[in-house]
Amino acid sequence: MKFHIISLGCTKNTADSEKIAGMLAQSGFTWTDTPQESDLLLINTCGFINDAKEQSLGVIMESVSLKNNLPAGRTLKVAVFGCLVKRYYSEIKSQIPEIDYLFDFFNEKNIRELTSLNKQTGASCVNPGRFFTPAHIGILKIAEGCDNRCSYCAIPSIRGPFVSLDEESILENAQKLAESGAKELSVVAQDITRYGTDKGKECTLPSLVKKLSKIKGIDWIRLHYMHPRGLTVKLIDELYSIDKVLPYFDIPLQHVSPRLIEAMNRHTTLAHMIEILTHIRSAYPHGAIRTTFIVGFPSETPSDFNKLISFIEDYPLDRVGAFMYSAEEGTPAYDFARKVSHKVKQSRLDRLMTAQQLIIEEQNKRLVGQVVDVIVDSVEDGNAKCRTKFDAYEVDNSTTIHNCASLKPGQFVKAKITKADAYDFTAELIR
């Protein structure tokens, strides 16, 4: 029986989808690259903001419509799960009855229900490898849920409180990723700085990362999503002194106006964020700082927004993502007064990203002429798409090396940067 999974949203969802795909493959299902060829189509939804919800609903409707165009004798079962289902289970169940299986998150009962569909026994492949990333990239989730309760965020109500996953299980998963070809490990959670805080003194993030760094075959460890609340200079130095940890600092700041930081319930201060950034620039001058910002939060004034523009000019950041505030039911900010219009939010988003584009272009041009280590992600028509240690897969910049058909995905090579713009590099291979 053939299956396909459409995974939407964040890398935590991707990690979940990888796990489920592996379970199905080990149960005798065969992966197919397209939804149209599948007998079982699963959709891992995202319900974080309005755009994500609309995308998820669109994919669901497209998927159930496939049932109406099947060749004679073929059947298709559609299973929908994930964050959107957790938030809107009743509405989805009543309005889209064509869905065959609907559940929020996978558990043993759900897995048994789906695996019972397949009459073939035994694994479809001994080691399923990776379904959503190249084999050399492994996404390792280390916790579920979140306790930060930012006023705009529905994640705690969707995913529940923060729970650190068992260290032994994490290390076992990391070992499996390495054995199936992973060379770069992306460590993810809603806030990795809190790892172990619910487990006791013996379980800490630095301790876990040290153990991950000893796994044979893993060469790069990339740490994602460090909330400023739990990030200290001490923790930074503990983590980034560990062998194989890349100088890549993924710290979602969200805003810099002190009034909005408080209204967002971010549990931090502008002074603390500046302390962190200043220390990173001083202690890790060749590192890259990635962040995200929210524009158009309720009551955001032109003055608040201008503080954001001034901040990225005063403290240049290497990688920035931004999105317009999305009012989410069940969050405190949903009822906040002084809403910002969509037109103003869009204008501010455009202005912020235009300003950042100029900054990042200058930042990137500093690498021109330098020799850097890159990892090869793919090779097509003799050209290799690679990444530096400052760039996460599918999120940040790519580096293109022309006329190098002999390179293989997952290979580490040295390259000299010859050209840079805001979002991409061109390089020549150092042979």
Short mmCIF file of C-alpha atoms in Angstrom, two decimals:
data_model
loop_
_atom_site.label_atom_id
_atom_site.label_comp_id
_atom_site.label_asym_id
_atom_site.label_seq_id
_atom_site.Cartn_x
_atom_site.Cartn_y
_atom_site.Cartn_z
CA MET A 1 0.00 0.00 0.00
CA LYS A 2 1.44 3.36 -1.05
CA PHE A 3 1.44 6.39 1.23
CA HIS A 4 2.38 10.04 1.07
CA ILE A 5 2.56 12.73 3.76
CA ILE A 6 2.14 16.45 3.15
CA SER A 7 3.91 18.19 6.02
CA LEU A 8 3.01 21.84 6.62
CA GLY A 9 4.38 24.41 9.04
CA CYS A 10 7.47 24.37 11.21
CA THR A 11 10.45 22.05 11.53
CA LYS A 12 8.88 20.50 14.63
CA ASN A 13 6.07 19.31 12.35
CA THR A 14 8.67 18.04 9.90
CA ALA A 15 10.26 16.00 12.67
CA ASP A 16 6.86 14.50 13.54
CA SER A 17 6.15 13.70 9.89
CA GLU A 18 9.53 12.00 9.51
CA LYS A 19 8.80 9.82 12.53
CA ILE A 20 5.36 8.83 11.26
CA ALA A 21 6.66 8.12 7.76
CA GLY A 22 9.34 5.89 9.23
CA MET A 23 6.77 3.97 11.27
CA LEU A 24 4.57 3.40 8.22
CA ALA A 25 7.52 2.31 6.08
CA GLN A 26 8.59 -0.13 8.79
CA SER A 27 5.03 -1.48 8.84
CA GLY A 28 5.06 -2.42 5.18
CA PHE A 29 3.76 0.76 3.54
CA THR A 30 5.63 2.06 0.49
CA TRP A 31 6.40 5.76 0.15
CA THR A 32 5.35 7.50 -3.05
CA ASP A 33 6.53 10.94 -4.07
CA THR A 34 3.16 12.31 -5.15
CA PRO A 35 -0.26 12.47 -3.46
CA GLN A 36 -1.91 11.34 -6.72
CA GLU A 37 -0.19 7.94 -6.55
CA SER A 38 -0.95 7.25 -2.89
CA ASP A 39 -3.50 4.91 -1.36
CA LEU A 40 -3.14 6.63 2.01
CA LEU A 41 -2.60 10.39 2.04
CA LEU A 42 -1.73 12.04 5.34
CA ILE A 43 -1.70 15.80 5.99
CA ASN A 44 0.20 17.20 8.97
CA THR A 45 -1.43 20.60 9.42
CA CYS A 46 -0.31 23.90 10.92
CA GLY A 47 -2.64 26.18 12.87
CA PHE A 48 -0.24 28.84 14.13
CA ILE A 49 -1.43 31.93 12.23
CA ASN A 50 -4.14 32.75 9.68
CA ASP A 51 -1.94 32.22 6.61
CA ALA A 52 -0.92 28.79 7.89
CA LYS A 53 -4.52 27.84 8.64
CA GLU A 54 -5.65 28.89 5.16
CA GLN A 55 -2.82 26.91 3.58
CA SER A 56 -3.72 23.81 5.60
CA LEU A 57 -7.40 24.06 4.67
CA GLY A 58 -6.51 24.53 1.02
CA VAL A 59 -4.34 21.42 1.03
CA ILE A 60 -7.07 19.41 2.79
CA MET A 61 -9.67 20.42 0.18
CA GLU A 62 -7.31 19.61 -2.69
CA SER A 63 -6.55 16.23 -1.13
CA VAL A 64 -10.13 15.11 -0.58
CA SER A 65 -10.97 16.23 -4.13
CA LEU A 66 -8.51 13.61 -5.41
CA LYS A 67 -11.06 11.00 -4.36
CA ASN A 68 -13.37 12.17 -7.15
CA ASN A 69 -10.83 11.57 -9.90
CA LEU A 70 -9.55 8.09 -9.13
CA PRO A 71 -9.26 5.39 -11.82
CA ALA A 72 -11.70 2.51 -11.57
CA GLY A 73 -10.80 0.08 -8.82
CA ARG A 74 -8.62 2.50 -6.87
CA THR A 75 -9.39 3.91 -3.44
CA LEU A 76 -7.82 6.70 -1.44
CA LYS A 77 -7.93 7.21 2.30
CA VAL A 78 -7.20 10.71 3.63
CA ALA A 79 -5.90 11.22 7.17
CA VAL A 80 -5.64 14.73 8.63
CA PHE A 81 -3.88 15.55 11.88
CA GLY A 82 -1.75 18.19 13.60
CA CYS A 83 -2.18 21.63 15.11
CA LEU A 84 -5.12 22.78 12.98
CA VAL A 85 -7.10 19.69 13.97
CA LYS A 86 -6.27 20.24 17.63
CA ARG A 87 -7.75 23.75 17.43
CA TYR A 88 -10.74 23.08 15.17
CA TYR A 89 -11.55 19.37 15.37
CA SER A 90 -15.35 19.74 15.53
CA GLU A 91 -15.53 22.30 12.73
CA ILE A 92 -13.32 20.24 10.40
CA LYS A 93 -15.18 17.01 11.17
CA SER A 94 -18.59 18.54 10.39
CA GLN A 95 -17.58 20.63 7.39
CA ILE A 96 -15.25 18.19 5.58
CA PRO A 97 -16.84 14.74 6.00
CA GLU A 98 -14.73 13.36 3.14
CA ILE A 99 -11.81 13.01 5.57
CA ASP A 100 -11.44 9.35 6.55
CA TYR A 101 -9.24 9.74 9.63
CA LEU A 102 -9.13 12.84 11.80
CA PHE A 103 -7.04 13.15 14.96
CA ASP A 104 -4.96 15.83 16.61
CA PHE A 105 -1.62 14.14 17.27
CA PHE A 106 -0.36 10.63 16.67
CA ASN A 107 -0.44 8.00 19.38
CA GLU A 108 -0.25 4.22 19.41
CA LYS A 109 -3.98 3.86 18.75
CA ASN A 110 -3.82 6.09 15.65
CA ILE A 111 -0.79 4.25 14.33
CA ARG A 112 -2.46 0.85 14.80
CA GLU A 113 -5.59 2.10 13.04
CA LEU A 114 -3.61 3.20 9.98
CA THR A 115 -1.19 0.28 9.84
CA SER A 116 -4.16 -2.12 9.89
CA LEU A 117 -5.09 -0.79 6.43
CA ASN A 118 -2.04 -2.42 4.90
CA LYS A 119 -2.21 -6.15 4.24
CA GLN A 120 1.48 -6.40 3.37
CA THR A 121 3.68 -7.50 6.26
CA GLY A 122 7.27 -6.56 6.93
CA ALA A 123 9.12 -3.33 6.34
CA SER A 124 9.06 -1.79 2.87
CA CYS A 125 12.72 -0.91 3.44
CA VAL A 126 15.24 -1.88 6.11
CA ASN A 127 16.24 1.72 6.85
CA PRO A 128 13.65 4.21 5.56
CA GLY A 129 16.11 7.12 5.75
CA ARG A 130 14.69 10.59 5.26
CA PHE A 131 11.46 11.59 3.54
CA PHE A 132 11.35 15.38 4.00
CA THR A 133 14.98 16.43 3.96
CA PRO A 134 18.07 15.13 2.16
CA ALA A 135 19.63 12.14 3.92
CA HIS A 136 22.50 14.24 5.26
CA ILE A 137 20.14 16.46 7.31
CA GLY A 138 18.50 15.18 10.47
CA ILE A 139 15.85 17.09 12.43
CA LEU A 140 15.92 16.16 16.11
CA LYS A 141 13.06 17.32 18.31
CA ILE A 142 13.95 17.41 22.01
CA ALA A 143 10.76 18.71 23.64
CA GLU A 144 7.03 19.16 23.22
CA GLY A 145 4.85 22.16 24.06
CA CYS A 146 5.69 25.54 25.56
CA ASP A 147 5.35 27.32 28.91
CA ASN A 148 6.29 30.84 27.80
CA ARG A 149 2.70 31.84 26.99
CA CYS A 150 3.42 34.87 24.84
CA SER A 151 0.18 36.82 24.58
CA TYR A 152 -0.14 36.36 20.79
CA CYS A 153 0.70 32.66 20.62
CA ALA A 154 -1.68 29.70 20.55
CA ILE A 155 1.04 27.03 20.77
CA PRO A 156 0.62 26.33 24.53
CA SER A 157 -3.10 25.70 24.05
CA ILE A 158 -2.40 23.51 21.02
CA ARG A 159 0.67 21.59 22.10
CA GLY A 160 0.30 21.83 25.86
CA PRO A 161 2.92 22.65 28.50
CA PHE A 162 6.64 22.28 27.93
CA VAL A 163 7.82 18.69 28.34
CA SER A 164 11.43 17.66 27.79
CA LEU A 165 11.71 14.40 25.89
CA ASP A 166 13.65 11.59 27.52
CA GLU A 167 17.38 12.03 26.96
CA GLU A 168 17.92 8.35 26.20
CA SER A 169 15.22 8.46 23.53
CA ILE A 170 16.69 11.63 22.01
CA LEU A 171 20.16 10.11 21.82
CA GLU A 172 18.73 6.94 20.29
CA ASN A 173 16.92 8.97 17.62
CA ALA A 174 20.07 10.98 16.92
CA GLN A 175 22.07 7.77 16.54
CA LYS A 176 19.50 6.44 14.06
CA LEU A 177 19.70 9.67 12.08
CA ALA A 178 23.48 9.38 11.94
CA GLU A 179 23.30 5.74 10.87
CA SER A 180 20.94 6.67 8.04
CA GLY A 181 23.33 9.31 6.71
CA ALA A 182 22.75 12.50 8.72
CA LYS A 183 25.81 14.72 8.94
CA GLU A 184 24.04 17.88 10.06
CA LEU A 185 21.75 17.72 13.08
CA SER A 186 19.12 20.44 13.61
CA VAL A 187 18.09 20.41 17.27
CA VAL A 188 14.58 21.85 17.62
CA ALA A 189 11.89 22.62 20.18
CA GLN A 190 9.59 25.55 20.81
CA ASP A 191 12.28 26.83 23.20
CA ILE A 192 15.37 24.66 23.57
CA THR A 193 16.76 26.77 26.44
CA ARG A 194 14.17 25.20 28.74
CA TYR A 195 15.27 21.66 28.01
CA GLY A 196 15.68 19.72 31.25
CA THR A 197 14.17 22.40 33.49
CA ASP A 198 11.28 20.02 34.13
CA LYS A 199 13.55 17.01 34.71
CA GLY A 200 15.99 17.95 37.47
CA LYS A 201 19.58 19.12 37.79
CA GLU A 202 21.09 16.11 36.02
CA CYS A 203 19.27 16.86 32.75
CA THR A 204 20.46 20.05 31.03
CA LEU A 205 20.72 21.32 27.48
CA PRO A 206 24.55 21.60 27.54
CA SER A 207 24.80 18.04 28.87
CA LEU A 208 22.53 16.74 26.09
CA VAL A 209 24.36 18.63 23.35
CA LYS A 210 27.73 17.34 24.58
CA LYS A 211 26.44 13.79 24.21
CA LEU A 212 25.06 14.56 20.76
CA SER A 213 28.46 15.91 19.71
CA LYS A 214 30.05 12.54 20.44
CA ILE A 215 27.87 10.66 17.95
CA LYS A 216 30.01 9.36 15.12
CA GLY A 217 29.04 10.70 11.70
CA ILE A 218 27.48 13.95 12.93
CA ASP A 219 29.71 16.86 11.89
CA TRP A 220 27.46 19.89 12.34
CA ILE A 221 25.00 20.60 15.14
CA ARG A 222 22.64 23.52 14.59
CA LEU A 223 20.59 24.83 17.53
CA HIS A 224 17.16 26.32 16.82
CA TYR A 225 14.75 28.53 18.74
CA MET A 226 16.41 29.95 21.84
CA HIS A 227 13.88 32.20 23.57
CA PRO A 228 15.61 35.25 25.14
CA ARG A 229 13.83 34.47 28.41
CA GLY A 230 16.04 31.48 29.14
CA LEU A 231 19.12 32.55 27.23
CA THR A 232 22.03 33.85 29.29
CA VAL A 233 25.64 34.68 28.51
CA LYS A 234 26.64 31.65 30.60
CA LEU A 235 24.38 29.30 28.64
CA ILE A 236 25.59 30.71 25.32
CA ASP A 237 29.22 30.08 26.24
CA GLU A 238 28.46 26.59 27.55
CA LEU A 239 26.65 25.59 24.36
CA TYR A 240 28.86 27.20 21.76
CA SER A 241 32.09 25.89 23.24
CA ILE A 242 30.91 22.34 22.49
CA ASP A 243 32.58 20.63 19.55
CA LYS A 244 30.51 20.54 16.32
CA VAL A 245 28.02 23.23 17.48
CA LEU A 246 27.79 25.79 14.68
CA PRO A 247 28.09 29.53 15.44
CA TYR A 248 24.46 29.99 14.42
CA PHE A 249 22.33 31.82 16.96
CA ASP A 250 18.59 31.40 16.37
CA ILE A 251 16.97 33.84 18.81
CA PRO A 252 13.38 35.03 18.13
CA LEU A 253 13.25 38.61 19.43
CA GLN A 254 9.76 39.49 18.04
CA HIS A 255 9.95 43.17 19.01
CA VAL A 256 12.20 45.75 20.66
CA SER A 257 9.71 48.35 21.90
CA PRO A 258 9.76 47.92 25.71
CA ARG A 259 6.02 48.58 25.85
CA LEU A 260 5.26 45.89 23.28
CA ILE A 261 7.74 43.41 24.77
CA GLU A 262 5.67 43.63 27.94
CA ALA A 263 2.34 43.50 26.10
CA MET A 264 3.53 40.41 24.24
CA ASN A 265 4.37 38.79 27.59
CA ARG A 266 7.85 37.95 26.37
CA HIS A 267 9.38 37.60 29.86
CA THR A 268 12.45 39.57 28.82
CA THR A 269 13.68 43.13 28.40
CA LEU A 270 15.32 45.16 25.66
CA ALA A 271 18.41 45.52 27.86
CA HIS A 272 18.72 41.74 28.19
CA MET A 273 18.35 41.20 24.45
CA ILE A 274 21.02 43.81 23.74
CA GLU A 275 23.31 42.15 26.30
CA ILE A 276 22.93 38.82 24.50
CA LEU A 277 23.54 40.25 21.02
CA THR A 278 26.51 42.33 22.17
CA HIS A 279 28.12 39.31 23.80
CA ILE A 280 27.64 37.17 20.70
CA ARG A 281 29.20 39.80 18.44
CA SER A 282 32.14 40.14 20.84
CA ALA A 283 32.77 36.48 21.67
CA TYR A 284 31.74 34.97 18.31
CA PRO A 285 32.59 37.63 15.70
CA HIS A 286 32.26 35.15 12.84
CA GLY A 287 28.89 33.83 13.97
CA ALA A 288 25.47 34.46 12.43
CA ILE A 289 22.43 35.73 14.33
CA ARG A 290 18.96 34.77 13.06
CA THR A 291 15.75 36.23 14.46
CA THR A 292 12.09 36.88 13.73
CA PHE A 293 9.95 39.97 14.27
CA ILE A 294 6.21 40.59 14.46
CA VAL A 295 4.82 43.79 12.95
CA GLY A 296 1.37 45.24 13.56
CA PHE A 297 0.83 43.89 17.07
CA PRO A 298 -2.22 45.60 18.66
CA SER A 299 -1.42 49.19 19.67
CA GLU A 300 1.89 49.23 17.77
CA THR A 301 2.46 52.91 17.00
CA PRO A 302 4.69 54.47 14.33
CA SER A 303 7.12 55.20 17.16
CA ASP A 304 7.17 51.54 18.22
CA PHE A 305 7.78 50.43 14.66
CA ASN A 306 10.52 53.01 14.13
CA LYS A 307 12.29 51.55 17.17
CA LEU A 308 12.39 48.26 15.27
CA ILE A 309 13.95 49.89 12.21
CA SER A 310 16.51 51.73 14.34
CA PHE A 311 17.35 48.52 16.18
CA ILE A 312 18.29 46.51 13.08
CA GLU A 313 20.42 49.45 11.94
CA ASP A 314 22.17 49.75 15.31
CA TYR A 315 22.51 45.99 15.85
CA PRO A 316 22.78 44.47 12.36
CA LEU A 317 21.41 40.93 12.18
CA ASP A 318 22.47 38.28 9.70
CA ARG A 319 19.20 36.46 9.02
CA VAL A 320 15.75 37.94 9.67
CA GLY A 321 12.25 36.65 9.13
CA ALA A 322 9.16 38.75 9.84
CA PHE A 323 5.42 38.31 9.74
CA MET A 324 2.31 40.35 10.32
CA TYR A 325 0.54 39.88 13.62
CA SER A 326 -2.29 37.36 13.35
CA ALA A 327 -5.15 37.56 15.86
CA GLU A 328 -5.61 34.03 17.24
CA GLU A 329 -8.71 32.97 19.17
CA GLY A 330 -7.99 31.95 22.73
CA THR A 331 -4.90 34.11 23.14
CA PRO A 332 -4.85 37.19 25.40
CA ALA A 333 -3.84 39.48 22.52
CA TYR A 334 -6.96 38.46 20.57
CA ASP A 335 -9.00 40.80 22.78
CA PHE A 336 -6.50 43.66 22.86
CA ALA A 337 -7.79 47.02 21.69
CA ARG A 338 -6.27 49.38 19.11
CA LYS A 339 -5.92 46.88 16.30
CA VAL A 340 -3.57 47.80 13.46
CA SER A 341 -5.12 47.66 9.98
CA HIS A 342 -3.96 45.08 7.44
CA LYS A 343 -2.83 47.87 5.13
CA VAL A 344 -0.59 49.38 7.81
CA LYS A 345 0.75 45.95 8.80
CA GLN A 346 1.65 45.16 5.20
CA SER A 347 3.33 48.54 4.77
CA ARG A 348 5.41 48.04 7.91
CA LEU A 349 6.37 44.51 6.91
CA ASP A 350 7.53 45.72 3.49
CA ARG A 351 9.50 48.57 5.02
CA LEU A 352 11.17 46.32 7.60
CA MET A 353 12.21 43.69 5.07
CA THR A 354 13.46 46.32 2.62
CA ALA A 355 15.64 47.82 5.34
CA GLN A 356 16.87 44.37 6.35
CA GLN A 357 17.65 43.45 2.74
CA LEU A 358 20.07 46.36 2.49
CA ILE A 359 21.69 45.37 5.78
CA ILE A 360 22.06 41.68 4.98
CA GLU A 361 23.49 42.45 1.55
CA GLU A 362 26.26 44.43 3.22
CA GLN A 363 26.75 41.66 5.79
CA ASN A 364 26.99 39.00 3.09
CA LYS A 365 29.42 40.97 0.92
CA ARG A 366 31.95 40.78 3.74
CA LEU A 367 32.35 37.10 2.88
CA VAL A 368 33.39 37.80 -0.73
CA GLY A 369 36.94 36.58 -1.19
CA GLN A 370 36.85 34.35 1.88
CA VAL A 371 37.21 30.58 1.86
CA VAL A 372 34.43 28.89 3.83
CA ASP A 373 33.27 25.38 4.60
CA VAL A 374 30.01 24.42 2.89
CA ILE A 375 27.82 21.33 2.84
CA VAL A 376 26.40 20.17 -0.49
CA ASP A 377 22.60 19.85 -0.48
CA SER A 378 22.00 18.91 -4.12
CA VAL A 379 23.69 18.74 -7.52
CA GLU A 380 21.78 19.48 -10.71
CA ASP A 381 23.04 20.18 -14.23
CA GLY A 382 26.59 20.18 -12.92
CA ASN A 383 25.90 22.91 -10.35
CA ALA A 384 25.91 22.32 -6.61
CA LYS A 385 23.52 23.98 -4.17
CA CYS A 386 25.34 24.28 -0.87
CA ARG A 387 25.12 26.05 2.47
CA THR A 388 27.60 27.68 4.78
CA LYS A 389 27.50 26.99 8.51
CA PHE A 390 25.62 30.30 8.82
CA ASP A 391 22.62 29.04 6.84
CA ALA A 392 19.90 26.59 7.85
CA TYR A 393 18.35 24.27 5.27
CA GLU A 394 15.41 25.79 3.32
CA VAL A 395 15.37 28.84 5.60
CA ASP A 396 18.49 30.87 4.89
CA ASN A 397 20.89 31.62 2.05
CA SER A 398 22.15 29.11 -0.49
CA THR A 399 25.60 28.96 -2.05
CA THR A 400 25.94 27.90 -5.70
CA ILE A 401 29.11 26.32 -7.03
CA HIS A 402 29.12 25.97 -10.82
CA ASN A 403 30.70 23.20 -12.89
CA CYS A 404 31.19 20.66 -10.13
CA ALA A 405 29.21 17.60 -11.16
CA SER A 406 31.52 15.34 -9.17
CA LEU A 407 30.23 16.65 -5.83
CA LYS A 408 27.71 14.60 -3.86
CA PRO A 409 24.93 15.66 -1.44
CA GLY A 410 26.19 15.58 2.12
CA GLN A 411 29.78 16.25 1.11
CA PHE A 412 31.75 18.95 2.93
CA VAL A 413 34.01 21.07 0.74
CA LYS A 414 35.86 24.35 0.89
CA ALA A 415 34.67 27.13 -1.39
CA LYS A 416 35.75 30.68 -2.09
CA ILE A 417 32.87 33.17 -2.11
CA THR A 418 33.02 35.15 -5.36
CA LYS A 419 29.66 36.95 -5.28
CA ALA A 420 27.05 37.82 -2.67
CA ASP A 421 23.65 39.46 -2.62
CA ALA A 422 20.96 39.66 0.05
CA TYR A 423 19.96 36.02 -0.06
CA ASP A 424 22.49 33.99 -2.04
CA PHE A 425 26.17 33.38 -2.58
CA THR A 426 28.15 32.23 -5.60
CA ALA A 427 31.40 30.41 -4.95
CA GLU A 428 34.17 28.48 -6.64
CA LEU A 429 35.34 25.11 -5.41
CA ILE A 430 38.74 25.00 -3.75
CA ARG A 431 40.32 21.83 -5.10
#
